[in-house]
Short mmCIF file of C-alpha atoms (C1' of nucleotides) in Angstrom, two decimals:
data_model
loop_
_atom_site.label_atom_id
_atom_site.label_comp_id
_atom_site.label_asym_id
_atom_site.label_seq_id
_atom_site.Cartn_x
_atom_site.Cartn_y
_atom_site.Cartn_z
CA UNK L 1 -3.49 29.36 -40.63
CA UNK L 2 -5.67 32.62 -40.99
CA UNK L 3 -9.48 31.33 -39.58
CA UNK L 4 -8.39 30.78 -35.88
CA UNK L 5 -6.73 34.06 -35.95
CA UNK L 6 -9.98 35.59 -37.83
CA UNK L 7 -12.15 34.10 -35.13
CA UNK L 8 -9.58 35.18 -32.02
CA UNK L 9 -10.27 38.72 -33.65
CA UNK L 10 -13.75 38.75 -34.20
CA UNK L 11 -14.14 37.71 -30.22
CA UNK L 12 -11.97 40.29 -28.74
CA UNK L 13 -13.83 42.73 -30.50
CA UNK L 14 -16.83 41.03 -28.99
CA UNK L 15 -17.84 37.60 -27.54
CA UNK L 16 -19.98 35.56 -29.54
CA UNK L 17 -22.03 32.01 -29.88
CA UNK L 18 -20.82 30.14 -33.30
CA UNK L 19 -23.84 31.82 -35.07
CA UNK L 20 -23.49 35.02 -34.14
CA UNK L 21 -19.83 34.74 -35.39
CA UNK L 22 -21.10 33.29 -38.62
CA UNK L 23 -23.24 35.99 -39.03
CA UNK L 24 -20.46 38.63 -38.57
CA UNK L 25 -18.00 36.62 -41.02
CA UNK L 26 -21.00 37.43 -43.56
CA UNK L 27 -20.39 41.03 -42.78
CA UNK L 28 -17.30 43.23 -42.36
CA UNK L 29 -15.30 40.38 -41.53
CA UNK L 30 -16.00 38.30 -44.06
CA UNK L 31 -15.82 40.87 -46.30
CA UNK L 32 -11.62 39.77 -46.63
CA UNK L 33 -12.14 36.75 -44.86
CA UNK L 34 -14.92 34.20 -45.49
CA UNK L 35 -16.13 31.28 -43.69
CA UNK L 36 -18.98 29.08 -43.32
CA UNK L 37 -20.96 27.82 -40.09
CA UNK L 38 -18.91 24.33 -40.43
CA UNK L 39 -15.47 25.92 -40.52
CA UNK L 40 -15.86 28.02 -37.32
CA UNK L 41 -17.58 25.27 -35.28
CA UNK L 42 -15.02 23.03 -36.25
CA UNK L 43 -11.94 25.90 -35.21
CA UNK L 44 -14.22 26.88 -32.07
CA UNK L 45 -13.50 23.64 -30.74
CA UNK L 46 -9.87 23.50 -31.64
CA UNK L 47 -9.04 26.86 -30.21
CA UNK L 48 -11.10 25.75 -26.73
CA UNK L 49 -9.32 22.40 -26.46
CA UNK L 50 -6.05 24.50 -27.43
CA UNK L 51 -6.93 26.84 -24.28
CA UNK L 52 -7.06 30.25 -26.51
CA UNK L 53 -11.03 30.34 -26.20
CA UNK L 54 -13.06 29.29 -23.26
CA UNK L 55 -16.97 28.91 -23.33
CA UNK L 56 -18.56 31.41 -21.04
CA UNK L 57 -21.11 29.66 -18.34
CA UNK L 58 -24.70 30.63 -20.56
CA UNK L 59 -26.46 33.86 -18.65
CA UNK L 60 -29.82 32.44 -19.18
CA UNK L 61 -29.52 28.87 -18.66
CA UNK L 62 -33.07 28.23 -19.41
CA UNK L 63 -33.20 29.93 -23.14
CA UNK L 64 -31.73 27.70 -25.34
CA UNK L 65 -28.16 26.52 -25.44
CA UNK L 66 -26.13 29.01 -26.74
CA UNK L 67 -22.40 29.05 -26.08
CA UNK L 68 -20.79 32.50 -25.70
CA UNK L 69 -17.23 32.04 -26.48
CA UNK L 70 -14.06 34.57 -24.91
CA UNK L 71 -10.93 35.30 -25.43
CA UNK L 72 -8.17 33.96 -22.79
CA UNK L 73 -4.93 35.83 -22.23
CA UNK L 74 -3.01 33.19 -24.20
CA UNK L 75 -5.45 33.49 -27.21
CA UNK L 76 -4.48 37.39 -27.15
CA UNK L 77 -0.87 36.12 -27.36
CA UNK L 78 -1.11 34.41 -29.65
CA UNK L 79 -2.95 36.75 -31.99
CA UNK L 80 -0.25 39.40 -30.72
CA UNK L 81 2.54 37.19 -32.09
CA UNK L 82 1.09 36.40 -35.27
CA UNK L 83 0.47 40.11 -36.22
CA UNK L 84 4.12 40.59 -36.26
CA UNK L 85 4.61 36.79 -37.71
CA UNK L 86 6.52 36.57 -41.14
CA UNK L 87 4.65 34.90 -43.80
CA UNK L 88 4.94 35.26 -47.20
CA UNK L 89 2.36 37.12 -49.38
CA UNK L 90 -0.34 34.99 -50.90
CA UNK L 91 0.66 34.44 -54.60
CA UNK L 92 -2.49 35.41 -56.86
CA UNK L 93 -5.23 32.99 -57.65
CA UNK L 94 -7.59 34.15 -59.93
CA UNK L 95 -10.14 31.99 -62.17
CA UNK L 96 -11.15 34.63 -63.86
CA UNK L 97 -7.79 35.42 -64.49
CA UNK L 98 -7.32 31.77 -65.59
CA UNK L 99 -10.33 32.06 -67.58
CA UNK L 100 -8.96 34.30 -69.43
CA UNK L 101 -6.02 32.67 -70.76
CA UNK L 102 -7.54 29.74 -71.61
CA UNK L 103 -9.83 32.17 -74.01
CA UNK L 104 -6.83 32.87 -75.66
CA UNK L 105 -6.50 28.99 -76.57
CA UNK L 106 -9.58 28.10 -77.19
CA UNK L 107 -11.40 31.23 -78.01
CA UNK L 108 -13.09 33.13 -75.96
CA UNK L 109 -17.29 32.36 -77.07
CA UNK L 110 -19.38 32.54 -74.07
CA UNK L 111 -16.74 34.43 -71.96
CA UNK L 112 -18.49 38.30 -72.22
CA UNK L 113 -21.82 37.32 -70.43
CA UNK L 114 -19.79 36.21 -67.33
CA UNK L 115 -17.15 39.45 -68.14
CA UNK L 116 -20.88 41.60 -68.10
CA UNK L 117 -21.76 39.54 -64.74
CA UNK L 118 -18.96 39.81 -62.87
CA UNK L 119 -18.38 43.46 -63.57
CA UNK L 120 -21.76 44.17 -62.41
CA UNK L 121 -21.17 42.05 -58.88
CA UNK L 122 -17.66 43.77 -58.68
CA UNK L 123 -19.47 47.08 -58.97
CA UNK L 124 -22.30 46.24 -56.48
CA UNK L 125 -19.47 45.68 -53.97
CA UNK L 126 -17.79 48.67 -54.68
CA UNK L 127 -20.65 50.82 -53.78
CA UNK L 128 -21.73 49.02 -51.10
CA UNK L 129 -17.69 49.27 -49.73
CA UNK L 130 -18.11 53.34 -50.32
CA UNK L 131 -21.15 53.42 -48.45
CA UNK L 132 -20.03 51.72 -45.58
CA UNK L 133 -16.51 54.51 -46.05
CA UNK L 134 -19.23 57.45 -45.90
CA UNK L 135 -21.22 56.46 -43.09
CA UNK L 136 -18.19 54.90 -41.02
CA UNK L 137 -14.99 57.16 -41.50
CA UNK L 138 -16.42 60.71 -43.00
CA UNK L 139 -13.18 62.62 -41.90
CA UNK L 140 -9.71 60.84 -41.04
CA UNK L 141 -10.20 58.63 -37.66
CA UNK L 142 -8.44 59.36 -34.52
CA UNK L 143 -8.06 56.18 -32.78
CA UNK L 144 -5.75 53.74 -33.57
CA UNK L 145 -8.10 50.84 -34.07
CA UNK L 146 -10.30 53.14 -36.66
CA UNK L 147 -7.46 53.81 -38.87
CA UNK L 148 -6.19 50.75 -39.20
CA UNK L 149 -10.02 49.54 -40.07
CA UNK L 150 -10.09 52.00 -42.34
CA UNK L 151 -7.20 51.18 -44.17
CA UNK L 152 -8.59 47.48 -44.47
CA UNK L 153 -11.97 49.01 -45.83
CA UNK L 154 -9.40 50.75 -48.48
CA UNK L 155 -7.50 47.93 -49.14
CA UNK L 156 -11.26 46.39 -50.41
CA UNK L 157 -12.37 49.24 -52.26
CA UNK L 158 -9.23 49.90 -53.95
CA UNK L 159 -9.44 46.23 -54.91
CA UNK L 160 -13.01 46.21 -56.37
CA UNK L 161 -11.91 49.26 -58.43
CA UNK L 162 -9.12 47.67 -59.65
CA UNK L 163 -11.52 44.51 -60.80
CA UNK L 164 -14.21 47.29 -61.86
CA UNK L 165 -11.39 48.60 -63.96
CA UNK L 166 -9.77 45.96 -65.40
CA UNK L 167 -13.53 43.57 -66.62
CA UNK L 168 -14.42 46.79 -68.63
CA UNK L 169 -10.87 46.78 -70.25
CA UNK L 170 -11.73 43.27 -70.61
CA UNK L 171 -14.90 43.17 -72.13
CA UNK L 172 -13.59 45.92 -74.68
CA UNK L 173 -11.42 43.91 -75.84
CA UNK L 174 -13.39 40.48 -75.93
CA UNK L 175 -16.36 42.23 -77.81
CA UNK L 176 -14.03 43.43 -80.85
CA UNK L 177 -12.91 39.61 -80.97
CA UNK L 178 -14.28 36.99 -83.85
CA UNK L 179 -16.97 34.38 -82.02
CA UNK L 180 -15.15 31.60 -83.26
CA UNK L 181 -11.16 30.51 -82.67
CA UNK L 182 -9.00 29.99 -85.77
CA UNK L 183 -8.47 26.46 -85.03
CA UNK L 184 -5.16 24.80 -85.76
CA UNK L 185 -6.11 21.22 -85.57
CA UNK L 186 -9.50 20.59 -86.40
CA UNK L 187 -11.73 23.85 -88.09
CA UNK L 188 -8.57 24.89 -89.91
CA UNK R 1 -11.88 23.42 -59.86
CA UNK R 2 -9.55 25.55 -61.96
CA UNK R 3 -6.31 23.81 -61.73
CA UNK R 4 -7.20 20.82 -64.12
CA UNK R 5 -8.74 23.61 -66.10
CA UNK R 6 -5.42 25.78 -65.74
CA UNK R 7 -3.01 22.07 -66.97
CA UNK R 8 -5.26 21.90 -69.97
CA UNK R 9 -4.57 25.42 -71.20
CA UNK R 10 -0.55 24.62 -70.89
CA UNK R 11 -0.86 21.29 -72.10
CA UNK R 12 -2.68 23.15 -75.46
CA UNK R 13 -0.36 25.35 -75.25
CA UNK R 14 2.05 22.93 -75.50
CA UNK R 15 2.20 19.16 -75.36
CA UNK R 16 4.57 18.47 -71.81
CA UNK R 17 5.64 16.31 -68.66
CA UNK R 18 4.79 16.28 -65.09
CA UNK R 19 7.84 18.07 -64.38
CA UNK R 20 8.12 20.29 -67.51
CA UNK R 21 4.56 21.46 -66.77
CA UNK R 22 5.63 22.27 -63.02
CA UNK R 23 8.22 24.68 -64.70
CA UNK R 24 5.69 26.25 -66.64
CA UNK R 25 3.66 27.19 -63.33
CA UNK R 26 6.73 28.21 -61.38
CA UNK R 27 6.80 30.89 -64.40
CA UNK R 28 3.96 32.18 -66.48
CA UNK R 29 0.83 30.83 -65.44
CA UNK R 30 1.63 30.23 -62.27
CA UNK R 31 1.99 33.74 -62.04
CA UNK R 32 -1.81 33.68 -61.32
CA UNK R 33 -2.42 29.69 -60.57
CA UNK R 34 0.05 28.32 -58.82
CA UNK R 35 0.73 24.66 -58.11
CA UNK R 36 3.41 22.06 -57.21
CA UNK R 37 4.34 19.07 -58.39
CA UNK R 38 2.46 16.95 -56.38
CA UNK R 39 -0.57 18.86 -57.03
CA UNK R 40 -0.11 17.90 -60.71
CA UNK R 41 1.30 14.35 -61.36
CA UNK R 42 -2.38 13.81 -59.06
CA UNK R 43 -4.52 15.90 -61.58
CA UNK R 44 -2.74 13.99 -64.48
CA UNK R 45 -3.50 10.95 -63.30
CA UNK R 46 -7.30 12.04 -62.76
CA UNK R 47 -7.31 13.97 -66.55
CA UNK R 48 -6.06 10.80 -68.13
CA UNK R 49 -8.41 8.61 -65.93
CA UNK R 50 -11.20 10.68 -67.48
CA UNK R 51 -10.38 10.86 -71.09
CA UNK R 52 -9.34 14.22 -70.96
CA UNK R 53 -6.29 13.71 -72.05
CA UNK R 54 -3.46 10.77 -73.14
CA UNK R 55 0.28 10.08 -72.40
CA UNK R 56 2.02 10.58 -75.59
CA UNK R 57 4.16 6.84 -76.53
CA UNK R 58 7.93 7.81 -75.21
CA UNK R 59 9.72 9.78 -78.82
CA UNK R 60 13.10 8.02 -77.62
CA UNK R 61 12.07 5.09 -75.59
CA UNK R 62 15.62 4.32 -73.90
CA UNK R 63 16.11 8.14 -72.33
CA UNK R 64 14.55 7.81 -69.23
CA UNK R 65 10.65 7.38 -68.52
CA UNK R 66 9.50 10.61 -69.08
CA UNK R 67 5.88 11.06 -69.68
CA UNK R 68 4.23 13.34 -72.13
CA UNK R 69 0.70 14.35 -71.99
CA UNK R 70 -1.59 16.11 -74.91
CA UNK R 71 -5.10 17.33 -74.74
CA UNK R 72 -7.52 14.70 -76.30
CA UNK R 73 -10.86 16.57 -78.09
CA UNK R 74 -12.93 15.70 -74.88
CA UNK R 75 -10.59 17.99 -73.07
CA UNK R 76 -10.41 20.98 -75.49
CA UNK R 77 -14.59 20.88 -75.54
CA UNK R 78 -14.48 20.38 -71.63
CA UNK R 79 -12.08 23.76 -71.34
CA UNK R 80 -14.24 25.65 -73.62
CA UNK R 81 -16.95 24.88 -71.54
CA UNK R 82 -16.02 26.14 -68.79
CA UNK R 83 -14.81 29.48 -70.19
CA UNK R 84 -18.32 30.10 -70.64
CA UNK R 85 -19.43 28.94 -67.55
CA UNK R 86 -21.05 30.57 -64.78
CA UNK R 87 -18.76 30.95 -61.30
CA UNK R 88 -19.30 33.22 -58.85
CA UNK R 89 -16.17 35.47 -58.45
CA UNK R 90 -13.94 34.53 -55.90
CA UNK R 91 -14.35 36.65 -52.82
CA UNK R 92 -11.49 38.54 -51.55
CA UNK R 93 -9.52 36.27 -48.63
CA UNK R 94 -6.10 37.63 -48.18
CA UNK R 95 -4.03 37.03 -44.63
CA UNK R 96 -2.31 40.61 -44.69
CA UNK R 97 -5.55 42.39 -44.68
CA UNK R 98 -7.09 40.38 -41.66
CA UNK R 99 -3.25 40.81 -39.92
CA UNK R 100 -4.07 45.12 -40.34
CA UNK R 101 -7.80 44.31 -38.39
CA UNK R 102 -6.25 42.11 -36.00
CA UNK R 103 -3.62 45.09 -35.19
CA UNK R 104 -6.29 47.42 -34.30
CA UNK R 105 -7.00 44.81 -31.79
CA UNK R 106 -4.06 43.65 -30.13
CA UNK R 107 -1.79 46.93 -31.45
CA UNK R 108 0.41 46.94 -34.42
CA UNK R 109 3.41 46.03 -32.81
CA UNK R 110 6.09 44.25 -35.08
CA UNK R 111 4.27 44.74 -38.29
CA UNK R 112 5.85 47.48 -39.54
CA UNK R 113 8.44 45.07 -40.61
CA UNK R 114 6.50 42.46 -42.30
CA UNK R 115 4.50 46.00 -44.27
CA UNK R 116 8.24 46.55 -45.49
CA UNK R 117 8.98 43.30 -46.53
CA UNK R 118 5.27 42.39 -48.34
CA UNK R 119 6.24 45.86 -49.93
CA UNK R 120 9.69 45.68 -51.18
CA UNK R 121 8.43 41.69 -52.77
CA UNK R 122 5.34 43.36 -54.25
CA UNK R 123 7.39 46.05 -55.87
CA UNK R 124 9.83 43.23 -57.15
CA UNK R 125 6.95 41.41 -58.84
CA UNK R 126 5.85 44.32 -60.29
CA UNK R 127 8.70 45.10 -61.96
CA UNK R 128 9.22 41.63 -63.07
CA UNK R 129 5.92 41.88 -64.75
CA UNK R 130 6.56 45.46 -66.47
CA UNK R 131 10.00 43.76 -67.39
CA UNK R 132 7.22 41.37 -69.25
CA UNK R 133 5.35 43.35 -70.53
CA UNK R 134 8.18 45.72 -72.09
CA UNK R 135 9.76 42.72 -73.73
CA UNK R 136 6.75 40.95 -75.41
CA UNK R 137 4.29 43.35 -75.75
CA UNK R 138 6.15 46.35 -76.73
CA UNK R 139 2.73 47.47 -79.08
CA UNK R 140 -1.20 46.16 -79.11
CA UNK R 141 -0.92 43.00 -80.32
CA UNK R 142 -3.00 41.97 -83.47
CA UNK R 143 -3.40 38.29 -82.61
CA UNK R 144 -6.68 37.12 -80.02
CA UNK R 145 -4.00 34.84 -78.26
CA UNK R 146 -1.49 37.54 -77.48
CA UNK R 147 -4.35 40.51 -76.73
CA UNK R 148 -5.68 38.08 -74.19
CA UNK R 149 -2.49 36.86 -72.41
CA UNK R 150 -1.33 40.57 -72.60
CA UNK R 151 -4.68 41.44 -71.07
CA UNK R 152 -3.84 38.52 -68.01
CA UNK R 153 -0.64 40.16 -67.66
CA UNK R 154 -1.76 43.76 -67.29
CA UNK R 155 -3.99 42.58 -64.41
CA UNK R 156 -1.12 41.33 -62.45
CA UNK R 157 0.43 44.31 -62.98
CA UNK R 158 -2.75 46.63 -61.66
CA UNK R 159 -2.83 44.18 -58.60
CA UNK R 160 0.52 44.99 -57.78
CA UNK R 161 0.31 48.08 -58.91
CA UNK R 162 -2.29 47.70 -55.75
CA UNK R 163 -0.43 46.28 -53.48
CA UNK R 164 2.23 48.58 -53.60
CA UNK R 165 0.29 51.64 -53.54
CA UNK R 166 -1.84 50.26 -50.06
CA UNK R 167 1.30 48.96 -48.29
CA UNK R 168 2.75 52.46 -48.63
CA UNK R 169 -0.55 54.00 -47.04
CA UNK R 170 -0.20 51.49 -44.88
CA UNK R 171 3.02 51.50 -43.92
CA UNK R 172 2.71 55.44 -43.42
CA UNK R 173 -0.12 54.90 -40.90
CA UNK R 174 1.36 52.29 -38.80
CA UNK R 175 4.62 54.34 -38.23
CA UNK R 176 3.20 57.52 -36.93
CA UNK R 177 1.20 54.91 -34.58
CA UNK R 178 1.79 54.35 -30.37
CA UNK R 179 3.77 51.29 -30.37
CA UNK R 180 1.95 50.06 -27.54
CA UNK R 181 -1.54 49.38 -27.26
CA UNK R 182 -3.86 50.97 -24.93
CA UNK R 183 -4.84 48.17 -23.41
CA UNK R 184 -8.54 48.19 -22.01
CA UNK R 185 -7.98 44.90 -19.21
CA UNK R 186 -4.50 44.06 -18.95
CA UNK R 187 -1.97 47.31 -18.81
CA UNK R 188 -5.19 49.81 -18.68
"C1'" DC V 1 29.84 1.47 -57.28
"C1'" DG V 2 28.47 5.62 -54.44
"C1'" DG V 3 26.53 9.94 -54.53
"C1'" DC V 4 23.99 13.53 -57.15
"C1'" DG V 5 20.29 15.24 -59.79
"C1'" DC V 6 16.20 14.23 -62.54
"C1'" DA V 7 11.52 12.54 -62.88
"C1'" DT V 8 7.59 10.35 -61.08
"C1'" DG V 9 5.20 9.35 -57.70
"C1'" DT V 10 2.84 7.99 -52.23
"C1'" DA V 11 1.34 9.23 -47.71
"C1'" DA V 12 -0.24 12.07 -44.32
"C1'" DC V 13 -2.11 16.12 -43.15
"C1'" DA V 14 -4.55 20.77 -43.21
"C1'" DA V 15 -8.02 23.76 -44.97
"C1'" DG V 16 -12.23 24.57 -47.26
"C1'" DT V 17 -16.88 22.91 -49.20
"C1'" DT V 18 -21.31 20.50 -49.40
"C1'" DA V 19 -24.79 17.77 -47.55
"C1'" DC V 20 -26.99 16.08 -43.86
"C1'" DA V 21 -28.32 15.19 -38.59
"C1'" DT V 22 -29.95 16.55 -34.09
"C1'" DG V 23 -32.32 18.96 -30.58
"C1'" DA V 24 -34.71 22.89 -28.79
"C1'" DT V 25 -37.87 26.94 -29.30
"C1'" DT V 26 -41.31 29.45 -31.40
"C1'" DT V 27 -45.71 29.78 -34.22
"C1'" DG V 28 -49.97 28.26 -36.27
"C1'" DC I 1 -48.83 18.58 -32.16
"C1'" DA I 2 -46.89 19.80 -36.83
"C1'" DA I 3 -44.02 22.97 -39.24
"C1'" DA I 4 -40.63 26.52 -39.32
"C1'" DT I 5 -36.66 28.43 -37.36
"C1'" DC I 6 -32.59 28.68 -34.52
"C1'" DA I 7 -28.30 26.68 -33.05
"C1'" DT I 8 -24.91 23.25 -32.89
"C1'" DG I 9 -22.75 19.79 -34.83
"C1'" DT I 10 -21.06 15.14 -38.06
"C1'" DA I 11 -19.61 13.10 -42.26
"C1'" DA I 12 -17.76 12.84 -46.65
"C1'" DC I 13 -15.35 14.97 -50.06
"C1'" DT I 14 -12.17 18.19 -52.61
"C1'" DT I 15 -8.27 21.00 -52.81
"C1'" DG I 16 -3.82 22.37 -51.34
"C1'" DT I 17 0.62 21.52 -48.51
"C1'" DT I 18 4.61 19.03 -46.59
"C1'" DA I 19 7.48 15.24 -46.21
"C1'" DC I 20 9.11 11.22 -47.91
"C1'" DA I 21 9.93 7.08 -51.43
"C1'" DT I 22 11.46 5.04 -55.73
"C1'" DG I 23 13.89 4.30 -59.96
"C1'" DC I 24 17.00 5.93 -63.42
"C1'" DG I 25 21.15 8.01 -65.68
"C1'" DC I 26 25.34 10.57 -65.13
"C1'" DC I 27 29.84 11.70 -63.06
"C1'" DG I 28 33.87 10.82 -60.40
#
DNA sequence: CGGCGCATGTAACAAGTTACATGATTTG
DNA sequence: CAAATCATGTAACTTGTTACATGCGCCG
């Protein structure tokens, strides 16, 4: 139950049409938490018909048909009460992860190109994640709201390093590994 | 599509049951896939439906109606396939991080709590992993199979290792915070 | 035989993904 | 006006979650 808290966030920071909250979710947003076009038109409706939301009356009625979206008092509530909501933590869910084992049963041929791949994304993200840390937060923020968006920007680059980290421990030890499985059943 | 992906590695691994393989995710590969029960008697069904796999003829045909599944050679070329294939890496979408945004929104109040309790469980799995990885691989293993799995392992560890490390930061900067929000409409 | 635990499922729902549909506005 | 683009939205499907149903053997 994370989007319609996602979205309640992204509009208190600032109202926005579906698309323009699409477009943030592609940026820092979505940079922990994804979604697609479908997805928030789909929760934009819930969280109106809910009463959290409303749809502001369009300033220019004439250009297009845009609907600005705001936050009501009991959408702020409710995002209130769920920051101090208990959930449990999400459990890990890797492929790559998964990927991994299943090298170990049937060998892992083919596996280092993606390794090579995704270490290269991972370390794409990571610089563009520092980038953002040097141009946003050059010394230690004062305001609350800063910090605690600069912890989340930590959180991500501390996770890219950690993926940056472990794909070249990885591919070290794929690449000293024989092509082919010693197969029990069938080869052996 | 990982998780009939992630049955076919156990069921190489080792030939089981709908429930015996549900006790092999509540423990080591669930430990990065996770699934219940209902989740897999359903992907059984589809793996046998597409000849990915076969229910083994009961050993002792009176004791109950236990199933056993094994990996037919469609299924073992079908998992080495996919090893190889190419997925995009699975962006980061994790609740806790897009709880510390909302907080710089609505204020942090309550959270310190759920910090200290993600904390103390993240610093339990980690040292059920260690606890792992001190028992089994006490040295580098020699065998592809175990270097790989040990490999798996030692990422959990490093994303706990993670977790721990950024709750603490957290944790640090959300108790030297205003407990109250300064409010820009309501309390302002 | 009645209740308990084991093992295999069904049903209903929620969340996320992919493909397509509709209308309106701008541009050639 | 045709084509491209913007903006909103439907539909169908897949994956994951929660609650319940069924049949069997064991134990008292």
């Amino acid at each position: 139950m994370s989007l319609p808290h996602a979205i309640l966030t992204a509009l208190l920071e600032k109202p926005s049409s579906g698309l323009e909250l699409t477009r943030r979710f592609d940026k820092s947003i979505g940079y922990f938490w994804s979604a697609t076009h479908q997805q928030i038109y789909r929760e934009l409706g819930k969280l109106e018909a809910a009463g959290l939301i409303r749809a502001l009356p369009p300033v220019q009625p004439t250009r297009g048909q845009k609907k600005e979206y705001e936050v009501l008092p009991a959408g702020r509530e409710e995002l209130t009460a769920w920051v101090a909501r208990t959930e449990e933590p999400k459990q890990i869910r890797d492929p790559l992860l998964l990927r991994m084992r299943a090298a170990g049963v049937v060998g892992p041929q083919g596996l280092e190109a993606e390794l090579r791949r995704h270490l290269d994304l991972h370390r794409a993200q990571l610089e563009k994640y520092t980038g953002i840390e040097e141009r946003h937060f050059p010394a230690v923020p004062d305001e609350v709201e800063d910090r605690l968006r600069h912890l989340v920007l930590r959180g991500g680059i501390q996770l890219e390093t950690f993926w940056v980290a472990w794909l070249m421990e990885a591919l070290a030890a794929v690449e000293q590994m024989p092509e082919q499985m010693p197969e029990q059943g069938a080869a052996g």
